[in-house]
C-alpha positions as YAML, in Angstrom:
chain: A
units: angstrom
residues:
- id: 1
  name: UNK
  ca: [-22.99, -20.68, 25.46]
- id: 2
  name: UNK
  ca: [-24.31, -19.63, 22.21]
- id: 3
  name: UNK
  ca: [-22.05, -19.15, 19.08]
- id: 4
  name: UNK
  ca: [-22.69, -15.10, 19.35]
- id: 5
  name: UNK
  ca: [-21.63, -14.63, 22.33]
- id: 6
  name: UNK
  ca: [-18.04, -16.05, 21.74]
- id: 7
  name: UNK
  ca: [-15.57, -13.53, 20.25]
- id: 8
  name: UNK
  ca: [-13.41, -14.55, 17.96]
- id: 9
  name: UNK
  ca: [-10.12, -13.70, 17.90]
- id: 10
  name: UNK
  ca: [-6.96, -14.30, 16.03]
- id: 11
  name: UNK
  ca: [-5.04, -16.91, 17.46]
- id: 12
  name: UNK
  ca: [-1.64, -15.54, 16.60]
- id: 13
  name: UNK
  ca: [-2.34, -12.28, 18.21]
- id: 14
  name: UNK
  ca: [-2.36, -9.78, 15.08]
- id: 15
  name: UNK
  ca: [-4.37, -8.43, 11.95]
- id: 16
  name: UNK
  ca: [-4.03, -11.09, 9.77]
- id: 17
  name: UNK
  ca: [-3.58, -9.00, 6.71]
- id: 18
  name: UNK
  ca: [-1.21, -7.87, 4.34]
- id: 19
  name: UNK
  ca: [2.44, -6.32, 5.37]
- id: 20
  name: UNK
  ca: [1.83, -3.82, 2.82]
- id: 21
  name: UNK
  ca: [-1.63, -2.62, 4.20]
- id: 22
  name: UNK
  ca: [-0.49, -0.12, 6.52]
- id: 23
  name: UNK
  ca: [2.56, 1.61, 4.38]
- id: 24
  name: UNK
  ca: [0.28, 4.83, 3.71]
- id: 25
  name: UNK
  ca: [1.73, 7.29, 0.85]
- id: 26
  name: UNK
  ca: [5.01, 7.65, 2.20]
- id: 27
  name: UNK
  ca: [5.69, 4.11, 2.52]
- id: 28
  name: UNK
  ca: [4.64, 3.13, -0.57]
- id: 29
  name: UNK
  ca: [7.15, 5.99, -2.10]
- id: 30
  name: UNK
  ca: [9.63, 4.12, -0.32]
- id: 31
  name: UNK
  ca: [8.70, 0.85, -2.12]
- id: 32
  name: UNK
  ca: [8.98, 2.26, -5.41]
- id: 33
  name: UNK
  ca: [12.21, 3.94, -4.98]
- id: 34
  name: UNK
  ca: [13.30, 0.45, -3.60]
- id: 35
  name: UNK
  ca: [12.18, -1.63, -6.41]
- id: 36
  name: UNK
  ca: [13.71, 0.92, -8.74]
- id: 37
  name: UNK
  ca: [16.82, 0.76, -6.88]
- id: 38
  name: UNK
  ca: [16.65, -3.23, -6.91]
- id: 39
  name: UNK
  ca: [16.26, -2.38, -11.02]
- id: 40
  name: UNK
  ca: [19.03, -0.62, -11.47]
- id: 41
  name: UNK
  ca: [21.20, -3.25, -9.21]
- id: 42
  name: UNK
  ca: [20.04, -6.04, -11.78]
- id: 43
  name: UNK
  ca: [21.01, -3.92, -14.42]
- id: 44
  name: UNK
  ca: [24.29, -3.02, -13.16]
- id: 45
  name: UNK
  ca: [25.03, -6.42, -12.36]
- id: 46
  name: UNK
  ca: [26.74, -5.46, -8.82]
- id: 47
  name: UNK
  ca: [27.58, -8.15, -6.00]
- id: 48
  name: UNK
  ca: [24.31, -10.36, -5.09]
- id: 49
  name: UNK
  ca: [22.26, -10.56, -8.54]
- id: 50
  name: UNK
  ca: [20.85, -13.05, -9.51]
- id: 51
  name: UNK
  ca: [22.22, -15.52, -12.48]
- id: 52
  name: UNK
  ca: [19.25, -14.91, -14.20]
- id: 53
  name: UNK
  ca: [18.31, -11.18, -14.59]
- id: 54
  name: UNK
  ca: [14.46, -11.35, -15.51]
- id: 55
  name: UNK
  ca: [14.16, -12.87, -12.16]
- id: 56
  name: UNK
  ca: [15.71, -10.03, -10.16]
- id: 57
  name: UNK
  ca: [13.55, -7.44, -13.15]
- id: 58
  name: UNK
  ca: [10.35, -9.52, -11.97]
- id: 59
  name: UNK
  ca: [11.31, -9.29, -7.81]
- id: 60
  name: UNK
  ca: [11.89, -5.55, -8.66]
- id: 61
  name: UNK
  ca: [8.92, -4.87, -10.51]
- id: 62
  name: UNK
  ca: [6.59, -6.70, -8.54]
- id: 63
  name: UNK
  ca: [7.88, -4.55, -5.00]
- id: 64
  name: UNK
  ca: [7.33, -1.50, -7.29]
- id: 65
  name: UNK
  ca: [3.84, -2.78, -8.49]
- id: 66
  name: UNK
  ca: [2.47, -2.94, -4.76]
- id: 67
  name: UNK
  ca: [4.49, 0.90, -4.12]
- id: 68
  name: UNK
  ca: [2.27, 1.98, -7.00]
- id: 69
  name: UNK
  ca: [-0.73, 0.53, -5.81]
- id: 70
  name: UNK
  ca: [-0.68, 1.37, -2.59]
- id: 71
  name: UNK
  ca: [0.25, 4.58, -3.23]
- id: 72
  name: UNK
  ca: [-2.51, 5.23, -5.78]
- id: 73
  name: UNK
  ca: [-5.13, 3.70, -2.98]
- id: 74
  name: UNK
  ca: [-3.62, 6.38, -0.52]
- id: 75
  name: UNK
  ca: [-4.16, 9.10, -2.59]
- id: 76
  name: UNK
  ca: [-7.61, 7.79, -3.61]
- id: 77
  name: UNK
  ca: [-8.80, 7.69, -0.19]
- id: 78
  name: UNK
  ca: [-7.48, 10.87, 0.81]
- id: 79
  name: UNK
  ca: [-9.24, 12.11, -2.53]
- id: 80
  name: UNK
  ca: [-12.16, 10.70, -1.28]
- id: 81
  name: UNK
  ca: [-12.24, 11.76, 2.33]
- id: 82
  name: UNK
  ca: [-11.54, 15.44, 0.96]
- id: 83
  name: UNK
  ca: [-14.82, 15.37, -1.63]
- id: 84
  name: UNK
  ca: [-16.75, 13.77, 1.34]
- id: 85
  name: UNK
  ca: [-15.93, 16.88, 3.50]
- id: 86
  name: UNK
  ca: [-16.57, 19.77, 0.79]
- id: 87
  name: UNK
  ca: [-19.96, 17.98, 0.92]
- id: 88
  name: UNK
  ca: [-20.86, 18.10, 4.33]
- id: 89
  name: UNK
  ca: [-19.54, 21.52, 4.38]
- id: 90
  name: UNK
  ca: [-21.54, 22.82, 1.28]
- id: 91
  name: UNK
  ca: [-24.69, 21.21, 2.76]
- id: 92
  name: UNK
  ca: [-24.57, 22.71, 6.11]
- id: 93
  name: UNK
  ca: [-24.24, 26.50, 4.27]
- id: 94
  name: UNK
  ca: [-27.13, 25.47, 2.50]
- id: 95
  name: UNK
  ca: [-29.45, 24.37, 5.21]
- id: 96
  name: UNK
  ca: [-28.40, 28.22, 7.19]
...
């Protein structure tokens, strides 16, 4: 059997990718009102934080950091995917 004709799959049986990759806009909303929530519990020293506080600041802002950046690739697509239509749409009332 030749190499092309074997499919190759992922032994463990998912996407091996990111757990943020499928959030979408909402999702990633979600993240940064948790990390700003996890902010505010560092700051307010409640029950559970850390000894340290810039490592609870840096767990915070890095679950924030992937809400933003997801959330800014969301938005980008759907940016995107919007322009792409208008296009297709302006070229078919052109070609009428």
């Amino acid at each position: 059997m030749a190499d092309k004709d074997v499919e190759q799959t992922d032994a463990r049986g998912y996407a091996s990718g990111p757990w943020w990759a499928d959030l979408g806009t909402w999702g990633a909303v979600a993240l940064i009102v948790f990390g700003g929530l996890a902010a505010a519990w560092v700051f307010l020293r409640l029950p559970g934080t850390p000894d340290e506080p810039a490592s609870g600041y840096y767990g915070a802002s890095k679950v924030i950091a992937i809400g933003l950046v997801t959330v800014g690739c969301a938005l980008l697509s759907r940016r995107r995917t919007r322009a792409a239509a208008a296009i297709k749409e302006t070229n078919e009332r052109e070609r009428a």
